[in-house]
Coordinates of C-alpha atoms and ligand atoms in Angstrom, one line a residue:
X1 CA 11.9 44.3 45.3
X2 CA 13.3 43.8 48.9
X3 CA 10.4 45.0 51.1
X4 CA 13.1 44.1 53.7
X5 CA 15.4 47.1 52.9
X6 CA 12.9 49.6 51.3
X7 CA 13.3 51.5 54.8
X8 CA 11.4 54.2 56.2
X9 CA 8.9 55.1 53.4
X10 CA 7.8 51.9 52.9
X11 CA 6.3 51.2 56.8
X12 CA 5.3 54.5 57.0
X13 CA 2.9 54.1 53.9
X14 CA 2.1 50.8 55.8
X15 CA 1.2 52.0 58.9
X16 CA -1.0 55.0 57.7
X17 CA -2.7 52.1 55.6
X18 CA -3.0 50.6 58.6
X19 CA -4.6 53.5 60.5
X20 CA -6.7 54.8 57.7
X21 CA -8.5 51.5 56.6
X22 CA -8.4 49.8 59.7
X23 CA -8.1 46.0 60.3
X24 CA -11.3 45.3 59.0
X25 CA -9.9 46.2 55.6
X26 CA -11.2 44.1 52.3
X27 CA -8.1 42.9 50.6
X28 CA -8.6 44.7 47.3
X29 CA -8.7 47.8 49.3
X30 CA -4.8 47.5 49.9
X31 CA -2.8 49.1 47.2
X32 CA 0.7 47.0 46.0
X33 CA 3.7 48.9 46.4
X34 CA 6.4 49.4 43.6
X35 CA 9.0 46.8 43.0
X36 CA 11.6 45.4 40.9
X37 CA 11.4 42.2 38.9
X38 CA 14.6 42.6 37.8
X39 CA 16.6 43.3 41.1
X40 CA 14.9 40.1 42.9
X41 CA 17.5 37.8 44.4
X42 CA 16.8 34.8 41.7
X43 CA 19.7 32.2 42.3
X44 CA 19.9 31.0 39.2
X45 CA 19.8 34.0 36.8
X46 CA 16.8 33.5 35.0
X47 CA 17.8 33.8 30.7
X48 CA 15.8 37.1 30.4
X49 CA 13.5 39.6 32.8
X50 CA 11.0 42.6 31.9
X51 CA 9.8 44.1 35.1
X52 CA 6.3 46.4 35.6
X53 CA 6.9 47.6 38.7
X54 CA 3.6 46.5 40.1
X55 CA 2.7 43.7 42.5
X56 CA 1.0 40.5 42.4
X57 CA -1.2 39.8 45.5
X58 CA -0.3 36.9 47.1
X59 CA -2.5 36.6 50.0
X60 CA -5.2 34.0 51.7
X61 CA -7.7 34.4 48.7
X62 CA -4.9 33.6 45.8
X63 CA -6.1 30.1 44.2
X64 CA -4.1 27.9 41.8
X65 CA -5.4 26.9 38.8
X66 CA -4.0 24.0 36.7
X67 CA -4.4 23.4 33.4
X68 CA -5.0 20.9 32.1
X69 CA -5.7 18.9 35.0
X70 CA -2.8 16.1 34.8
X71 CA -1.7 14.4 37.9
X72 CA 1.9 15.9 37.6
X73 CA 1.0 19.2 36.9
X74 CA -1.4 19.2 40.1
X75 CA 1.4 17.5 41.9
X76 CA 3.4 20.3 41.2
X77 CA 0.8 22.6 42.3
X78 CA 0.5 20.7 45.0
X79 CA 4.2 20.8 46.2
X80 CA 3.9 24.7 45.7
X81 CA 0.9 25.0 48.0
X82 CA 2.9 23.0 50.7
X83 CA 6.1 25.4 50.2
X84 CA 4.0 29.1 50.3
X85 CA 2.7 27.7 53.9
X86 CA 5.8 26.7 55.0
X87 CA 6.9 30.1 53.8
X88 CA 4.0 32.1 54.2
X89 CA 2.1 30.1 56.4
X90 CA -0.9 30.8 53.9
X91 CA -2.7 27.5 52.6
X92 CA -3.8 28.2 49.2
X93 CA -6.7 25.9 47.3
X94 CA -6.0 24.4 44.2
X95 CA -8.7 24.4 41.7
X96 CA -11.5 25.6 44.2
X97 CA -14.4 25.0 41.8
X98 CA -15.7 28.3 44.3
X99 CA -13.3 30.4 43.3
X100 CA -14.6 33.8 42.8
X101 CA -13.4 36.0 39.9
X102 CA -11.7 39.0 41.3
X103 CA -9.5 37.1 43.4
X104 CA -5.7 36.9 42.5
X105 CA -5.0 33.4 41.1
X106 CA -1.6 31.9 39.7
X107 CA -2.2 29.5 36.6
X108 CA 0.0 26.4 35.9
X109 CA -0.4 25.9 32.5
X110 CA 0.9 22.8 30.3
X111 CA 1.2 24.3 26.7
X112 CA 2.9 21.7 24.4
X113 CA 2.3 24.1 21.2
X114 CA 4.5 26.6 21.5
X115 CA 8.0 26.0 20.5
X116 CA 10.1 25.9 23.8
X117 CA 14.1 26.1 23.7
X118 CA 14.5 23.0 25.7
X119 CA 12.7 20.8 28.0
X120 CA 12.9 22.8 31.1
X121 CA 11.7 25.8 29.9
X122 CA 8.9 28.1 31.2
X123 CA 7.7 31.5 31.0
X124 CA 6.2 33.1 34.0
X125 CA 3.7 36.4 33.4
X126 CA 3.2 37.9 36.5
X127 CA 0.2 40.7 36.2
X128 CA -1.4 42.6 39.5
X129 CA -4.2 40.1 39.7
X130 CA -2.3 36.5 37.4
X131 CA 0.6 35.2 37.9
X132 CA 1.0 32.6 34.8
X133 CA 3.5 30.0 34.8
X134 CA 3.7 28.0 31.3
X135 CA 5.8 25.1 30.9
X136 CA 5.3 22.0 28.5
X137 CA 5.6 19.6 31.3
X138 CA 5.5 19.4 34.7
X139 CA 9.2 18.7 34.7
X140 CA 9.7 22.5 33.4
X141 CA 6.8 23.3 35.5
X142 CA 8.6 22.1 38.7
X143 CA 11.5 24.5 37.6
X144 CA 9.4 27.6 37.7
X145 CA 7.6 27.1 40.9
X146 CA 11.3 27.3 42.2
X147 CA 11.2 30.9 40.7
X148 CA 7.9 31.9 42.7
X149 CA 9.4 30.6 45.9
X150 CA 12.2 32.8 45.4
X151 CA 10.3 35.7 44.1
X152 CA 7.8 35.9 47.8
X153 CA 9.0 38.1 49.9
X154 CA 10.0 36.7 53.5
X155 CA 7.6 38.3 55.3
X156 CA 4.6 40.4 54.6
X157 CA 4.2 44.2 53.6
X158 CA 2.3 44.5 56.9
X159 CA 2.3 41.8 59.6
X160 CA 0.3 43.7 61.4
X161 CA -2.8 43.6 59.3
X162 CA -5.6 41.2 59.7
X163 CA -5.2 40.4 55.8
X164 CA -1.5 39.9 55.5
X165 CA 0.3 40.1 51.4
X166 CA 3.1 38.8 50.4
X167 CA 3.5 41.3 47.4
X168 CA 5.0 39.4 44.2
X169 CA 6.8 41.8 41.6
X170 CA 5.3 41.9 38.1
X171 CA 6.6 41.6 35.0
X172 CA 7.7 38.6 32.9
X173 CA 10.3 36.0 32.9
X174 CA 11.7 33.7 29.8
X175 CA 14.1 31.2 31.4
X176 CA 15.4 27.9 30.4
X177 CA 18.7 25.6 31.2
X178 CA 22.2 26.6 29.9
X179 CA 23.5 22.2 31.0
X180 CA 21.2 19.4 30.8
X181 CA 23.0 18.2 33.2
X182 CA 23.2 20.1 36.7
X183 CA 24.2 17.9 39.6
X184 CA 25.9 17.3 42.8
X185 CA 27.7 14.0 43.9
X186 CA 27.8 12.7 48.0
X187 CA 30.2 10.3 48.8
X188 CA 27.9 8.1 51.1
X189 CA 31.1 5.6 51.6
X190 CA 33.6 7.3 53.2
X191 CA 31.3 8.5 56.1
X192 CA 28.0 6.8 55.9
X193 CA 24.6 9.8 55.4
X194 CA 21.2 8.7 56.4
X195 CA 18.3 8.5 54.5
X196 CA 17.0 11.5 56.0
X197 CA 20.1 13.6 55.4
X198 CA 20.1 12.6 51.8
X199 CA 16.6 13.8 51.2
X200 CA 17.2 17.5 52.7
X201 CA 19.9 17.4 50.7
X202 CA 17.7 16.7 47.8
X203 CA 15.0 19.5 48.7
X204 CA 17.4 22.0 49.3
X205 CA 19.5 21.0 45.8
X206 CA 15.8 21.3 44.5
X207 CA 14.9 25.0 45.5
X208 CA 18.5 25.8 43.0
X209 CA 16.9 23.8 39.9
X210 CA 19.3 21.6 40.1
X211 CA 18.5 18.1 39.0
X212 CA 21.1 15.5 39.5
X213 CA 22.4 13.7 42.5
X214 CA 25.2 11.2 41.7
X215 CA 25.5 9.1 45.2
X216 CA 29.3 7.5 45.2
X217 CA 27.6 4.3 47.1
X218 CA 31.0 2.3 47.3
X219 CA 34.8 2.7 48.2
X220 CA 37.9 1.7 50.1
X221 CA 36.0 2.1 53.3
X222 CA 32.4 1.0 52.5
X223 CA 29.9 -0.5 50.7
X224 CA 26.6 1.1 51.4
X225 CA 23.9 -0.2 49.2
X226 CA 22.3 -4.0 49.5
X227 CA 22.6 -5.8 46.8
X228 CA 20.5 -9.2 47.3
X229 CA 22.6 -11.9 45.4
X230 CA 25.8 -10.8 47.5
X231 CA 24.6 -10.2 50.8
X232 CA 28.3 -9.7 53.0
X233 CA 28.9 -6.6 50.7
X234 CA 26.9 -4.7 53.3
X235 CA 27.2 -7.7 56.3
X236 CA 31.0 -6.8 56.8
X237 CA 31.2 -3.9 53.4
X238 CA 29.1 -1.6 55.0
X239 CA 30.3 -2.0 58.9
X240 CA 32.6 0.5 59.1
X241 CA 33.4 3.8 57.3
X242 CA 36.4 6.5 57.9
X243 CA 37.4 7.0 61.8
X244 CA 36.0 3.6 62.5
X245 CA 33.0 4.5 63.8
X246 CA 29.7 2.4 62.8
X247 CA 29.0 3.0 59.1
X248 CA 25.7 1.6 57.4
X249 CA 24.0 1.3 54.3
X250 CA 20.9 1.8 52.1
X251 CA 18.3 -1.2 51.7
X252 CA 17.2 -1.6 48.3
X253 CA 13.8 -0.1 49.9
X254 CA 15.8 3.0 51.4
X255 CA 17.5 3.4 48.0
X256 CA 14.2 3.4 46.4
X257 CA 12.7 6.2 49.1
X258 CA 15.6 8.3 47.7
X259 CA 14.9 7.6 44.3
X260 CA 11.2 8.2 44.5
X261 CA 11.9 11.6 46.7
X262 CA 14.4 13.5 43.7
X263 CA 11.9 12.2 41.1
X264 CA 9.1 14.3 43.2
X265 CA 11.4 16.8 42.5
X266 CA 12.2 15.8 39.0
X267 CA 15.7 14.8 40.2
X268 CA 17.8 11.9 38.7
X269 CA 20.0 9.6 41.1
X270 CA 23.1 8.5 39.0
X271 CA 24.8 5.4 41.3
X272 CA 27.9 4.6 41.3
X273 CA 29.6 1.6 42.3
X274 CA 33.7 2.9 42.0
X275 CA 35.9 0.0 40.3
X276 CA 38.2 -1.6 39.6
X277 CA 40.1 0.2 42.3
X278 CA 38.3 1.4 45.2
X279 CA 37.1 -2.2 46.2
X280 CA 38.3 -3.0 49.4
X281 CA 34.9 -2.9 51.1
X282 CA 33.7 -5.2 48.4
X283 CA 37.1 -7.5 48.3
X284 CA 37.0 -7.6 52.0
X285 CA 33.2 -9.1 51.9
X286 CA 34.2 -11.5 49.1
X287 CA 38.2 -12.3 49.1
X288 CA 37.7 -13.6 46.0
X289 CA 37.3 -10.1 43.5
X290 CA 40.8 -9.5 44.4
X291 CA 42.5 -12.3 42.7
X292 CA 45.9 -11.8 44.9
X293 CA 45.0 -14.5 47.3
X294 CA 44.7 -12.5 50.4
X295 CA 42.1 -11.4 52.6
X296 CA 42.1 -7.9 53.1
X297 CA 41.0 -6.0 56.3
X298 CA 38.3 -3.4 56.8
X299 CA 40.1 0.3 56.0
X300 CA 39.1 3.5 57.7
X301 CA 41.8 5.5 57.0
X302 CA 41.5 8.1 54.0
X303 CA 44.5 6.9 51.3
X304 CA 43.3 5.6 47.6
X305 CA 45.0 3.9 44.8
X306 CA 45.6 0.4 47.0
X307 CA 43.6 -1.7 46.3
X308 CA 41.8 -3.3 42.8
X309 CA 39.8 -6.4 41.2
X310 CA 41.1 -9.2 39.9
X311 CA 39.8 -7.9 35.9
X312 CA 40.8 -11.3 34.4
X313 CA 38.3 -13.3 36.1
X314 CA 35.6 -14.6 35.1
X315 CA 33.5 -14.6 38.7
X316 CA 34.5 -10.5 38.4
X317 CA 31.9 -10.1 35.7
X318 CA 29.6 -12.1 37.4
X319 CA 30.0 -10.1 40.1
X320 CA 29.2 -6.7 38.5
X321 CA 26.6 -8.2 36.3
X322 CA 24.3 -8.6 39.3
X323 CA 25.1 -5.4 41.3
X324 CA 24.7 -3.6 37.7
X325 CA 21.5 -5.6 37.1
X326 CA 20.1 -4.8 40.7
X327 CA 20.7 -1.5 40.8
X328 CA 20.1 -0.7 37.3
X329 CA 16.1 -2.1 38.4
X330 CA 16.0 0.7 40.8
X331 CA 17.1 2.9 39.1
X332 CA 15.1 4.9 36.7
X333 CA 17.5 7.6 35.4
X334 CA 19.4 6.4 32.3
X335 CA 22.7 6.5 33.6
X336 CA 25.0 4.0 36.2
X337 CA 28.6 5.5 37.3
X338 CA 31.6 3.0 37.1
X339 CA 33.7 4.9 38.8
X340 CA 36.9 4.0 37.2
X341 CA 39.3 6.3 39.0
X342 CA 42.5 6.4 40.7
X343 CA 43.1 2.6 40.2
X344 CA 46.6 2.7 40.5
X345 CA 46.8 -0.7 41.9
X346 CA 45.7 -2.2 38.5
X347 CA 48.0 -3.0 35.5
X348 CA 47.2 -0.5 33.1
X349 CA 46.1 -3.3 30.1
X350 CA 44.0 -4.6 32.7
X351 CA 42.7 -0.9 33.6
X352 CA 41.5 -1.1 29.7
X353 CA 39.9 -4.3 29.6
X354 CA 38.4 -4.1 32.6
X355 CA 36.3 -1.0 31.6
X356 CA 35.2 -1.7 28.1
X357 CA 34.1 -4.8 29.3
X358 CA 32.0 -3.5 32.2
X359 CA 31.2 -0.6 29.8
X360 CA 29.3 -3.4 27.9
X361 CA 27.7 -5.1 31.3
X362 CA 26.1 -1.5 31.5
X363 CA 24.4 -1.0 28.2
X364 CA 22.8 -4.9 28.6
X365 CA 21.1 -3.5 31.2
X366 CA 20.1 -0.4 29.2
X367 CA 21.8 2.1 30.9
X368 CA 24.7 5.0 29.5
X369 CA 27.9 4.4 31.2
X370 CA 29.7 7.2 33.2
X371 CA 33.2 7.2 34.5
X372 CA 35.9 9.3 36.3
X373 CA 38.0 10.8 33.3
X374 CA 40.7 8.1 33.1
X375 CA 37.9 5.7 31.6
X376 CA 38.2 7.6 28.0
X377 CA 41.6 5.6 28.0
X378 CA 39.8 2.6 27.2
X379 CA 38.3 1.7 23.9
X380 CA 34.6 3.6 24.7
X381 CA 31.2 3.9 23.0
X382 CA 30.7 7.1 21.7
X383 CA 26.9 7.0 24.0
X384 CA 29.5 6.6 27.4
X385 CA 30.2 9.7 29.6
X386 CA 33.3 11.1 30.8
X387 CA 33.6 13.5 34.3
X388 CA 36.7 14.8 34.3
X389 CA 37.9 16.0 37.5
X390 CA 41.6 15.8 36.9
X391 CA 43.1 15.3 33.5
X392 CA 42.3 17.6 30.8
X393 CA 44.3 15.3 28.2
X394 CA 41.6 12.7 29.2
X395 CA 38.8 14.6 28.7
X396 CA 40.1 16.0 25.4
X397 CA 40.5 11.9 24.7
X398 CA 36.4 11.8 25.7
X399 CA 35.7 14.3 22.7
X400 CA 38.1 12.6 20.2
X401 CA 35.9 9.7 20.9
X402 CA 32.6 11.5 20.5
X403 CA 31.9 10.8 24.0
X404 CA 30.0 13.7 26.0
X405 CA 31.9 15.4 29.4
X406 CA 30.9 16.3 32.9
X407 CA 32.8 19.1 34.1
X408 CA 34.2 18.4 37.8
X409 CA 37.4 20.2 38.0
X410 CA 39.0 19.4 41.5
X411 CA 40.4 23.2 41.5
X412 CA 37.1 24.7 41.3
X413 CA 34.2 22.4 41.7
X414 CA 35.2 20.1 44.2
X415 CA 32.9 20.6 47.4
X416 CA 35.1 19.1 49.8
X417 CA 38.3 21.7 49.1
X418 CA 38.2 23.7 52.3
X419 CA 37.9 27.7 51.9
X420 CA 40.9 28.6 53.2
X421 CA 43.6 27.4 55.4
X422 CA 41.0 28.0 58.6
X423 CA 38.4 25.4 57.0
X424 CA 37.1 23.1 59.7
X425 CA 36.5 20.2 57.4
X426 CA 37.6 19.9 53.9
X427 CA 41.1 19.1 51.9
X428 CA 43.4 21.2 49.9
X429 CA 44.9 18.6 47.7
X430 CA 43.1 20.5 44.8
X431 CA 43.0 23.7 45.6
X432 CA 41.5 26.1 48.6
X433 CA 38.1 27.4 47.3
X434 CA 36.6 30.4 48.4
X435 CA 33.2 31.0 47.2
X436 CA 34.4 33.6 44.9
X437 CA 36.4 30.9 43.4
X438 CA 34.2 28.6 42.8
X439 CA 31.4 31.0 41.2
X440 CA 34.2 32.7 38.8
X441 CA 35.1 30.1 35.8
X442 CA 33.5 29.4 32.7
X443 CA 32.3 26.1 32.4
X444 CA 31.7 26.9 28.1
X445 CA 35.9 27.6 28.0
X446 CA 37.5 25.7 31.3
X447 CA 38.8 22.7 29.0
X448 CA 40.2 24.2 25.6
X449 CA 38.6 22.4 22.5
X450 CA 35.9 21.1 24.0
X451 CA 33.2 22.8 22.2
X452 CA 30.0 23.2 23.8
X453 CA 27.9 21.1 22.7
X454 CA 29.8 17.9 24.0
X455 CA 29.9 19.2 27.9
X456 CA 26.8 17.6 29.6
X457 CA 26.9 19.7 32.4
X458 CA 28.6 20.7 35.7
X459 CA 28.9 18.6 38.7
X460 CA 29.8 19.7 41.6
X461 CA 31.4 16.6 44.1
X462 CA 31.1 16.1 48.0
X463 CA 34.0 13.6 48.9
X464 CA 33.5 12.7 52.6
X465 CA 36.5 11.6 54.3
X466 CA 36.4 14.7 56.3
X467 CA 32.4 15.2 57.4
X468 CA 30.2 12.7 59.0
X469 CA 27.2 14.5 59.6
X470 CA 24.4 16.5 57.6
X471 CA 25.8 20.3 59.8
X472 CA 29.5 19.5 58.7
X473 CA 27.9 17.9 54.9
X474 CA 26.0 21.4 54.6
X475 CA 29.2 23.4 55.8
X476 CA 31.2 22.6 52.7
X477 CA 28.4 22.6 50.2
X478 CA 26.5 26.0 51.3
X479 CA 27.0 28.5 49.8
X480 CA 29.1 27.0 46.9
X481 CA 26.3 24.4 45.8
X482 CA 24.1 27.4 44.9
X483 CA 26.8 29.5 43.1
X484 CA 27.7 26.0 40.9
X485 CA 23.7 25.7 40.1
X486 CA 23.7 29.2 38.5
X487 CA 27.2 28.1 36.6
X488 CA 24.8 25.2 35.0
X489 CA 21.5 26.6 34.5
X490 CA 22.3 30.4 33.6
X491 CA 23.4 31.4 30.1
X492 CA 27.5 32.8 30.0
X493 CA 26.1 36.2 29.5
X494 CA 23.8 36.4 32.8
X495 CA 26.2 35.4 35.3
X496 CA 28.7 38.2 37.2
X497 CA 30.2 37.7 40.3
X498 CA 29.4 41.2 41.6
X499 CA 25.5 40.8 41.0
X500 CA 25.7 37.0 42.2
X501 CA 27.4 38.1 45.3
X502 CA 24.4 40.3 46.5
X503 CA 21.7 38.0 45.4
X504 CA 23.6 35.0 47.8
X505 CA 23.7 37.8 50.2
X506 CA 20.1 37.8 50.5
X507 CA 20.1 33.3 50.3
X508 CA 20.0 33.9 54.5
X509 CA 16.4 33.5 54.9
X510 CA 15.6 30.9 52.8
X511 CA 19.2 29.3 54.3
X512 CA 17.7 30.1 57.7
X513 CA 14.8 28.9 57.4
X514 CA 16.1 25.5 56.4
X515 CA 18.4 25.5 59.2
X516 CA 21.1 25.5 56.9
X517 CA 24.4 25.1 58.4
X518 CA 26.3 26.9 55.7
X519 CA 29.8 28.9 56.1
X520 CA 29.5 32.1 56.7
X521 CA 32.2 33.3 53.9
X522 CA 34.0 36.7 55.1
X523 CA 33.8 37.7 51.4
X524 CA 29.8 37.9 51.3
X525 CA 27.9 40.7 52.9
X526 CA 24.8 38.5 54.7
X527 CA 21.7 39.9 54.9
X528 CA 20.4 39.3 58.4
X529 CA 17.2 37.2 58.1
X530 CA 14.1 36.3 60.2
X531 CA 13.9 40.1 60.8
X532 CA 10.9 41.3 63.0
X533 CA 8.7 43.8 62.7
X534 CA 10.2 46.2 65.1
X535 CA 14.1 45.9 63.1
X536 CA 12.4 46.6 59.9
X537 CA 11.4 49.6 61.6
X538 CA 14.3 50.5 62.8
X539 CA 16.1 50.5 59.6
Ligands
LIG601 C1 40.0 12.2 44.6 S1 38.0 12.6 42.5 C2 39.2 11.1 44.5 C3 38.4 10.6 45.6 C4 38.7 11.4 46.9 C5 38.9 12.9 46.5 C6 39.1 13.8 47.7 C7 38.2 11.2 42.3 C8 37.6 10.7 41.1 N1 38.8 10.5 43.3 O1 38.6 9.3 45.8 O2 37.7 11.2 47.8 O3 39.9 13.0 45.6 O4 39.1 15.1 47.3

């Protein structure tokens, strides 16, 4: 629809409104103008799209309705209501028992009956006067209120009036998940992120339909999350982190702020605790994991593969049985991350035993197990994960075993590959990613033979040895993250780079309005946001 760019037609109809009605004009008085369902900027592709060419009116008098009233659903609701202010700076009731009949109203309906594809999926009817979102939980209800953020325009058809609209293109949407699984991974241990950072991580992630975040909570250089029977893992663990500066570390009560914060946004937090080999933070805090008889030091550099637990020791699996039984209580998403890569500092027999035996430490505490690709090595359930991120033959070991994947390929879904040779952060170990890179693969085809059915989902993984803060954090992910949540929610058929490339184009305000520190990539056109008035006119 683009109100934005509809140019010189568009205000002028606006303005003789204006002059003819006046001010003082009713709302139902103002007539919608034409628009395009099908040519909004909807990051990710919805499955399918009928547009009308009318317009919802989306103004002070628009109530939501919920039905039936379920705390979730009304939650929902509620976190809609909160986002069209910030937006819109309208305050919309929900179920206003006044509510009068010829106002617009947008319906959140649970319907169970119907028989949905998956478990995320909604339908959204959008009529001049309804705008009906169906879904047979909040969960899938939470998806499509991502949909009618994206669909409201930035700013209204006519600023100027006293009774502002925010004109919502009609039509209908069917939409529902390509990948279960659609995540992103931050590496809190290299650098240390706050709390805080983490979470606008989260509601931006959120706004993409993306619904994983796999936190990489220990490493080499630090081990960031308390765990209460081993208290100098964070003591001296989580003192320092890459650079040397001060690092830090999640309470269990911060951990559990996190957790409660994505499940608002029906996100999952997958935690991983990296081992056998990226344990110095935890060998340094307790000399004896390492078994070699010497007390390592505190590491801020950036190397892996040096260091690794003692896997024949008994006090080992002690060890990991409480950190997996402590975090596994906070944790209310089914999966805990073992890590499990790179241990090149551990005999390879050892490398086996080690993970089949922590693989079973895991399910006591009734979780699946996910590792780094080299796990599928090991003798593994056929209910454990593999993310492969490196070795094809190891994921292609994964399916012979009847394990699931997570696609991570380093060449094209690693967020912390610079762009280009000019990246200010970032590595190239992997590859340089452009965004055009990282939006054109086929996650359905990457890994030959892997049929789809046994991919879980895509993955997308923030490795900080090269940013410390949330500005240099949202310089590598934006604009990929958003590009890798259309790879995992959109069908094969509904995704083109050409079409993407203009709908991230127009990401600005929504990006700006964040205060998004993303990279400006040469190869996108940007559509100037947080336009006034005046420069629509001047268009
Ligand atoms: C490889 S990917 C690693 C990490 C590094 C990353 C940097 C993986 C499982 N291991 O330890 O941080 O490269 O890109």
């Amino acid at each position: 629809m683009n109100f934005r760019n509809n140019g010189l037609a568009k205000i002028i109809g606006v303005l003789y409104m204006l002059v003819s009605v006046g001010c003082e004009a009713p709302p139902e008085e103002i007539s919608m103008p034409e628009t395009d369902l099908s040519s909004e900027n909807l990051i990710p592709m919805p499955s399918t799209m009928v547009a009308t060419n009318s317009g919802f009116k989306l103004d002070q008098y628009t109530r939501v309705v919920t039905s039936p009233v379920d705390g979730n659903l009304l939650d929902v609701a509620n976190y809609l209501t909160d986002k069209i202010a910030e937006k819109t700076g309208l305050r919309l009731a929900i179920n206003d028992p006044e509510g009068e009949e010829k106002e617009a109203v947008i319906y959140l309906l649970q319907q169970q009956n119907t028989s949905w594809p998956n478990d995320e999926a909604y339908t959204l009817s959008i009529k001049r006067d309804s705008l009906i979102l169906a879904a047979p939980s909040a969960k899938a209800a939470f998806r499509g209120i991502q949909t009618i953020r994206q669909l409201i325009p930035e700013i209204s058809n006519d600023t100027l009036a006293e009774y502002p609209i925010w004109p919502i293109a009609t039509g209908s949407i069917e939409d529902h998940p390509n990948f279960e699984y659609r995540g992103s991974m931050l590496d809190v241990a290299r650098h240390f992120f706050s709390v805080e950072d983490v979470k606008k991580y989260i509601e931006l992630l959120a706004y993409y339909k993306i619904n994983v975040l796999h936190l990489h909570l220990t490493d080499d250089q630090g081990w960031r999350i308390e765990i209460k029977s081993w208290p100098r893992l964070t003591e001296i663990g989580g003192s320092t982190e890459v650079g040397g500066e001060a690092g830090g570390f999640f309470t269990q009560e911060d951990y559990k702020e996190i957790v409660a914060y994505a499940a608002a946004r029906y996100m999952m937090i997958v935690p991983e605790i990296d081992m056998p080999g990226h344990t110095n933070a935890a060998s340094v805090s307790y000399p004896i994991l390492n078994g070699n008889g010497k007390t390592p030091q505190l590491y801020q550099g950036t190397r892996v593969g040096f260091s690794t637990f003692d896997t024949r020791k008994d006090t080992v699996y002690a060890f990991i049985d409480d950190v997996v039984r402590e975090i596994s209580a906070l944790t209310p998403g089914p999966y805990f991350h073992i890590g499990g890569d790179e241990s090149h500092a551990t005999k390879k027999a050892d490398y086996l035993y080690f993970v089949n035996k922590v693989e079973k430490i895991v399910q006591k505490y009734g979780k699946q197990m996910i590792g780094w690709d080299e796990v599928a090595q090991a003798d593994m359930d056929s209910t454990s994960i593999a993310q492969f991120w490196d070795n094809e033959r190891n994921a292609k070991l994964a399916i012979e075993k009847g394990m699931k994947v997570i696609l991570s390929p380093a060449k094209k879904a690693y967020l912390d590959m610079q762009y280009d040779s000019l990246s200010k952060h970032g590595l190239h170990w992997a590859a340089y990613i452009p965004v055009d890179t990282a939006y054109v693969w086929t996650p359905e085809t990457y890994v030959d033979k892997i049929p789809k059915e046994m991919i879980l989902g895509v993955e997308a993984p923030l490795w900080s040895e090269t940013i410390s803060n949330l500005e240099e954090l949202e310089y590598l992910a934006f604009p990929r993250i958003i590009g890798y949540s259309e790879l995992s929610w959109s069908q094969e058929e509904n995704r083109n780079w050409e079409n993407f490339r203009v709908r991230l184009a127009n990401q600005t305000p929504f990006l700006d309005m964040m205060n998004v520190n993303y990279y400006p990539s040469p190869r996108i056109d940007w559509v100037k946001s947080n336009r006034s008035f005046k420069e629509i006119l001047k268009d």
